[in-house]
Each structure stands twice: as C-alpha cells, then as structure tokens.
Amino acid sequence: MQAIPVDVGQLGLVLCAVAPAVKVDRETGKPRTDAEGRQVWTVGLMVTQADGQRASVISVSVPGEPVGLVAGQPVEVAGLVAQQWEMNGRRGLSFRADAITAPGGGGKGR
C-alpha cells in the first residue's frame, strides 16, 4: 500500500513517550532489518494536535538506533510516513520515519 507523508510541522508537541527498542520479528524472534540491512527500532511518540486539544501515542519504526532518547524528551522527526496495512482480516495504520532525534541533532540513528 502507498506510504502517506505526514507533515510534522502541523503537529503541536512531539515527545518520546517510550524509549527506543529493537523491533523483533514475531515469527523468528530475531531483530528486524530494513532493505539496507540496518536494524529497525521502534520509538513510542506522544503527539498532540496543534491546538493541544487531543493527544495520541504512536509507535514509529526507524532504521538504526536512535541514540540518547529518553521518555518525556521533545524530539524531532524526519521523513515521517503513515501506511495502511491489512493482514488476516485485520487492518491498521503503521508509522515509520527516516530519523528521530533530540532537538539540535543529537540522537541520530547509527
């Protein structure tokens, strides 16, 4: 399915809600990798709408370890996309980003 770019500039707050963790393949139990062989990590982000009235926590996959991110910290997200999925009669929306960093460029994936 098609990846839909997300304009993070239209969001209010973007905070690290859950510290980065390696994404694990449920069938094999091994860490997942992307097409370039980089290990995939998942970060829980708390995002608010620009008006601050509603908040959501979303899991975002990112290639490479986002170093130095801790829960509660503001983050910057580059290349965020949403993608619809369907599997075994279930449907959902997944998110991935090119990078999730601490403000000022710290915490880039390796």
mmCIF file with all atom_site columns, C-alpha atoms in Angstrom:
data_model
loop_
_atom_site.group_PDB
_atom_site.id
_atom_site.type_symbol
_atom_site.label_atom_id
_atom_site.label_alt_id
_atom_site.label_comp_id
_atom_site.label_asym_id
_atom_site.label_entity_id
_atom_site.label_seq_id
_atom_site.pdbx_PDB_ins_code
_atom_site.Cartn_x
_atom_site.Cartn_y
_atom_site.Cartn_z
_atom_site.occupancy
_atom_site.B_iso_or_equiv
_atom_site.pdbx_formal_charge
_atom_site.auth_seq_id
_atom_site.auth_comp_id
_atom_site.auth_asym_id
_atom_site.auth_atom_id
_atom_site.pdbx_PDB_model_num
ATOM 1   C CA . MET A 1 1   ? 0.000  0.000   0.000  1.00 0.00 ? 1   MET A CA 1
ATOM 2   C CA . GLN A 1 2   ? 1.027  3.584   -0.522 1.00 0.00 ? 2   GLN A CA 1
ATOM 3   C CA . ALA A 1 3   ? 3.069  5.489   2.070  1.00 0.00 ? 3   ALA A CA 1
ATOM 4   C CA . ILE A 1 4   ? 1.432  8.795   3.031  1.00 0.00 ? 4   ILE A CA 1
ATOM 5   C CA . PRO A 1 5   ? 3.804  11.619  4.106  1.00 0.00 ? 5   PRO A CA 1
ATOM 6   C CA . VAL A 1 6   ? 2.950  13.227  7.460  1.00 0.00 ? 6   VAL A CA 1
ATOM 7   C CA . ASP A 1 7   ? 3.610  16.962  7.912  1.00 0.00 ? 7   ASP A CA 1
ATOM 8   C CA . VAL A 1 8   ? 5.019  17.056  11.463 1.00 0.00 ? 8   VAL A CA 1
ATOM 9   C CA . GLY A 1 9   ? 5.043  20.856  11.221 1.00 0.00 ? 9   GLY A CA 1
ATOM 10  C CA . GLN A 1 10  ? 1.268  20.716  11.646 1.00 0.00 ? 10  GLN A CA 1
ATOM 11  C CA . LEU A 1 11  ? 1.553  18.916  14.993 1.00 0.00 ? 11  LEU A CA 1
ATOM 12  C CA . GLY A 1 12  ? 1.854  20.521  18.404 1.00 0.00 ? 12  GLY A CA 1
ATOM 13  C CA . LEU A 1 13  ? 4.140  18.650  20.794 1.00 0.00 ? 13  LEU A CA 1
ATOM 14  C CA . VAL A 1 14  ? 6.133  15.605  19.743 1.00 0.00 ? 14  VAL A CA 1
ATOM 15  C CA . LEU A 1 15  ? 7.683  13.813  22.720 1.00 0.00 ? 15  LEU A CA 1
ATOM 16  C CA . CYS A 1 16  ? 9.422  10.496  23.245 1.00 0.00 ? 16  CYS A CA 1
ATOM 17  C CA . ALA A 1 17  ? 6.828  8.540   25.245 1.00 0.00 ? 17  ALA A CA 1
ATOM 18  C CA . VAL A 1 18  ? 8.536  5.137   25.162 1.00 0.00 ? 18  VAL A CA 1
ATOM 19  C CA . ALA A 1 19  ? 12.312 4.786   24.833 1.00 0.00 ? 19  ALA A CA 1
ATOM 20  C CA . PRO A 1 20  ? 13.687 3.121   21.672 1.00 0.00 ? 20  PRO A CA 1
ATOM 21  C CA . ALA A 1 21  ? 13.591 -0.684  21.481 1.00 0.00 ? 21  ALA A CA 1
ATOM 22  C CA . VAL A 1 22  ? 14.738 -3.106  18.810 1.00 0.00 ? 22  VAL A CA 1
ATOM 23  C CA . LYS A 1 23  ? 11.865 -4.264  16.604 1.00 0.00 ? 23  LYS A CA 1
ATOM 24  C CA . VAL A 1 24  ? 11.675 -8.063  16.740 1.00 0.00 ? 24  VAL A CA 1
ATOM 25  C CA . ASP A 1 25  ? 10.171 -10.397 14.143 1.00 0.00 ? 25  ASP A CA 1
ATOM 26  C CA . ARG A 1 26  ? 7.346  -12.229 15.949 1.00 0.00 ? 26  ARG A CA 1
ATOM 27  C CA . GLU A 1 27  ? 7.874  -15.439 13.993 1.00 0.00 ? 27  GLU A CA 1
ATOM 28  C CA . THR A 1 28  ? 11.662 -15.782 14.249 1.00 0.00 ? 28  THR A CA 1
ATOM 29  C CA . GLY A 1 29  ? 12.368 -13.804 17.419 1.00 0.00 ? 29  GLY A CA 1
ATOM 30  C CA . LYS A 1 30  ? 15.252 -12.091 15.595 1.00 0.00 ? 30  LYS A CA 1
ATOM 31  C CA . PRO A 1 31  ? 15.744 -8.329  15.219 1.00 0.00 ? 31  PRO A CA 1
ATOM 32  C CA . ARG A 1 32  ? 14.173 -6.895  12.076 1.00 0.00 ? 32  ARG A CA 1
ATOM 33  C CA . THR A 1 33  ? 16.286 -5.175  9.441  1.00 0.00 ? 33  THR A CA 1
ATOM 34  C CA . ASP A 1 34  ? 15.373 -2.867  6.587  1.00 0.00 ? 34  ASP A CA 1
ATOM 35  C CA . ALA A 1 35  ? 16.207 -3.339  2.891  1.00 0.00 ? 35  ALA A CA 1
ATOM 36  C CA . GLU A 1 36  ? 19.675 -1.846  3.506  1.00 0.00 ? 36  GLU A CA 1
ATOM 37  C CA . GLY A 1 37  ? 20.429 -4.252  6.356  1.00 0.00 ? 37  GLY A CA 1
ATOM 38  C CA . ARG A 1 38  ? 20.039 -1.666  9.137  1.00 0.00 ? 38  ARG A CA 1
ATOM 39  C CA . GLN A 1 39  ? 18.432 -2.838  12.366 1.00 0.00 ? 39  GLN A CA 1
ATOM 40  C CA . VAL A 1 40  ? 14.920 -1.405  12.826 1.00 0.00 ? 40  VAL A CA 1
ATOM 41  C CA . TRP A 1 41  ? 13.983 0.239   16.129 1.00 0.00 ? 41  TRP A CA 1
ATOM 42  C CA . THR A 1 42  ? 10.591 1.319   17.469 1.00 0.00 ? 42  THR A CA 1
ATOM 43  C CA . VAL A 1 43  ? 10.007 4.528   19.425 1.00 0.00 ? 43  VAL A CA 1
ATOM 44  C CA . GLY A 1 44  ? 6.733  5.444   21.112 1.00 0.00 ? 44  GLY A CA 1
ATOM 45  C CA . LEU A 1 45  ? 5.898  9.086   20.378 1.00 0.00 ? 45  LEU A CA 1
ATOM 46  C CA . MET A 1 46  ? 3.279  11.221  22.062 1.00 0.00 ? 46  MET A CA 1
ATOM 47  C CA . VAL A 1 47  ? 1.921  13.708  19.553 1.00 0.00 ? 47  VAL A CA 1
ATOM 48  C CA . THR A 1 48  ? -0.587 16.479  20.065 1.00 0.00 ? 48  THR A CA 1
ATOM 49  C CA . GLN A 1 49  ? -2.597 18.359  17.528 1.00 0.00 ? 49  GLN A CA 1
ATOM 50  C CA . ALA A 1 50  ? -1.548 21.963  17.012 1.00 0.00 ? 50  ALA A CA 1
ATOM 51  C CA . ASP A 1 51  ? -4.446 23.208  19.151 1.00 0.00 ? 51  ASP A CA 1
ATOM 52  C CA . GLY A 1 52  ? -3.305 20.977  22.032 1.00 0.00 ? 52  GLY A CA 1
ATOM 53  C CA . GLN A 1 53  ? -6.786 19.544  22.477 1.00 0.00 ? 53  GLN A CA 1
ATOM 54  C CA . ARG A 1 54  ? -6.017 15.906  21.625 1.00 0.00 ? 54  ARG A CA 1
ATOM 55  C CA . ALA A 1 55  ? -3.013 13.639  22.078 1.00 0.00 ? 55  ALA A CA 1
ATOM 56  C CA . SER A 1 56  ? -2.094 10.203  20.766 1.00 0.00 ? 56  SER A CA 1
ATOM 57  C CA . VAL A 1 57  ? 0.748  7.788   21.355 1.00 0.00 ? 57  VAL A CA 1
ATOM 58  C CA . ILE A 1 58  ? 2.021  6.195   18.157 1.00 0.00 ? 58  ILE A CA 1
ATOM 59  C CA . SER A 1 59  ? 4.758  3.619   17.584 1.00 0.00 ? 59  SER A CA 1
ATOM 60  C CA . VAL A 1 60  ? 7.208  4.726   14.919 1.00 0.00 ? 60  VAL A CA 1
ATOM 61  C CA . SER A 1 61  ? 9.750  2.431   13.256 1.00 0.00 ? 61  SER A CA 1
ATOM 62  C CA . VAL A 1 62  ? 13.120 3.936   12.393 1.00 0.00 ? 62  VAL A CA 1
ATOM 63  C CA . PRO A 1 63  ? 16.283 2.423   10.857 1.00 0.00 ? 63  PRO A CA 1
ATOM 64  C CA . GLY A 1 64  ? 19.306 2.489   13.151 1.00 0.00 ? 64  GLY A CA 1
ATOM 65  C CA . GLU A 1 65  ? 19.391 3.051   16.886 1.00 0.00 ? 65  GLU A CA 1
ATOM 66  C CA . PRO A 1 66  ? 18.078 6.486   17.935 1.00 0.00 ? 66  PRO A CA 1
ATOM 67  C CA . VAL A 1 67  ? 20.794 7.276   20.481 1.00 0.00 ? 67  VAL A CA 1
ATOM 68  C CA . GLY A 1 68  ? 20.179 9.306   23.611 1.00 0.00 ? 68  GLY A CA 1
ATOM 69  C CA . LEU A 1 69  ? 16.385 9.465   23.557 1.00 0.00 ? 69  LEU A CA 1
ATOM 70  C CA . VAL A 1 70  ? 14.574 9.206   26.882 1.00 0.00 ? 70  VAL A CA 1
ATOM 71  C CA . ALA A 1 71  ? 10.887 9.206   27.785 1.00 0.00 ? 71  ALA A CA 1
ATOM 72  C CA . GLY A 1 72  ? 9.448  12.699  28.195 1.00 0.00 ? 72  GLY A CA 1
ATOM 73  C CA . GLN A 1 73  ? 12.001 14.371  25.943 1.00 0.00 ? 73  GLN A CA 1
ATOM 74  C CA . PRO A 1 74  ? 10.951 16.524  22.950 1.00 0.00 ? 74  PRO A CA 1
ATOM 75  C CA . VAL A 1 75  ? 12.094 15.006  19.665 1.00 0.00 ? 75  VAL A CA 1
ATOM 76  C CA . GLU A 1 76  ? 12.397 15.933  16.017 1.00 0.00 ? 76  GLU A CA 1
ATOM 77  C CA . VAL A 1 77  ? 11.085 13.510  13.406 1.00 0.00 ? 77  VAL A CA 1
ATOM 78  C CA . ALA A 1 78  ? 12.337 13.458  9.816  1.00 0.00 ? 78  ALA A CA 1
ATOM 79  C CA . GLY A 1 79  ? 10.577 11.746  6.950  1.00 0.00 ? 79  GLY A CA 1
ATOM 80  C CA . LEU A 1 80  ? 7.518  10.531  8.863  1.00 0.00 ? 80  LEU A CA 1
ATOM 81  C CA . VAL A 1 81  ? 5.084  8.483   6.775  1.00 0.00 ? 81  VAL A CA 1
ATOM 82  C CA . ALA A 1 82  ? 1.917  6.572   7.563  1.00 0.00 ? 82  ALA A CA 1
ATOM 83  C CA . GLN A 1 83  ? 0.998  3.358   5.791  1.00 0.00 ? 83  GLN A CA 1
ATOM 84  C CA . GLN A 1 84  ? -2.211 1.363   5.875  1.00 0.00 ? 84  GLN A CA 1
ATOM 85  C CA . TRP A 1 85  ? -1.894 -2.388  6.304  1.00 0.00 ? 85  TRP A CA 1
ATOM 86  C CA . GLU A 1 86  ? -4.197 -5.374  6.189  1.00 0.00 ? 86  GLU A CA 1
ATOM 87  C CA . MET A 1 87  ? -3.390 -8.887  7.371  1.00 0.00 ? 87  MET A CA 1
ATOM 88  C CA . ASN A 1 88  ? -5.633 -11.867 8.149  1.00 0.00 ? 88  ASN A CA 1
ATOM 89  C CA . GLY A 1 89  ? -8.770 -9.710  8.136  1.00 0.00 ? 89  GLY A CA 1
ATOM 90  C CA . ARG A 1 90  ? -7.235 -7.077  10.428 1.00 0.00 ? 90  ARG A CA 1
ATOM 91  C CA . ARG A 1 91  ? -6.386 -3.521  9.364  1.00 0.00 ? 91  ARG A CA 1
ATOM 92  C CA . GLY A 1 92  ? -4.377 -0.715  10.806 1.00 0.00 ? 92  GLY A CA 1
ATOM 93  C CA . LEU A 1 93  ? -2.027 2.175   10.287 1.00 0.00 ? 93  LEU A CA 1
ATOM 94  C CA . SER A 1 94  ? 1.719  1.961   10.828 1.00 0.00 ? 94  SER A CA 1
ATOM 95  C CA . PHE A 1 95  ? 4.275  4.752   11.019 1.00 0.00 ? 95  PHE A CA 1
ATOM 96  C CA . ARG A 1 96  ? 7.926  4.932   10.039 1.00 0.00 ? 96  ARG A CA 1
ATOM 97  C CA . ALA A 1 97  ? 10.472 7.730   9.896  1.00 0.00 ? 97  ALA A CA 1
ATOM 98  C CA . ASP A 1 98  ? 13.893 8.310   8.391  1.00 0.00 ? 98  ASP A CA 1
ATOM 99  C CA . ALA A 1 99  ? 15.196 9.567   11.753 1.00 0.00 ? 99  ALA A CA 1
ATOM 100 C CA . ILE A 1 100 ? 14.076 10.517  15.262 1.00 0.00 ? 100 ILE A CA 1
ATOM 101 C CA . THR A 1 101 ? 16.485 12.842  17.035 1.00 0.00 ? 101 THR A CA 1
ATOM 102 C CA . ALA A 1 102 ? 16.814 15.010  20.098 1.00 0.00 ? 102 ALA A CA 1
ATOM 103 C CA . PRO A 1 103 ? 16.439 18.732  19.294 1.00 0.00 ? 103 PRO A CA 1
ATOM 104 C CA . GLY A 1 104 ? 19.641 20.068  17.798 1.00 0.00 ? 104 GLY A CA 1
ATOM 105 C CA . GLY A 1 105 ? 20.552 16.827  16.021 1.00 0.00 ? 105 GLY A CA 1
ATOM 106 C CA . GLY A 1 106 ? 21.548 14.579  18.916 1.00 0.00 ? 106 GLY A CA 1
ATOM 107 C CA . GLY A 1 107 ? 20.295 11.005  18.947 1.00 0.00 ? 107 GLY A CA 1
ATOM 108 C CA . LYS A 1 108 ? 20.623 10.233  15.241 1.00 0.00 ? 108 LYS A CA 1
ATOM 109 C CA . GLY A 1 109 ? 20.326 6.615   14.259 1.00 0.00 ? 109 GLY A CA 1
ATOM 110 C CA . ARG A 1 110 ? 23.583 4.748   13.634 1.00 0.00 ? 110 ARG A CA 1
#
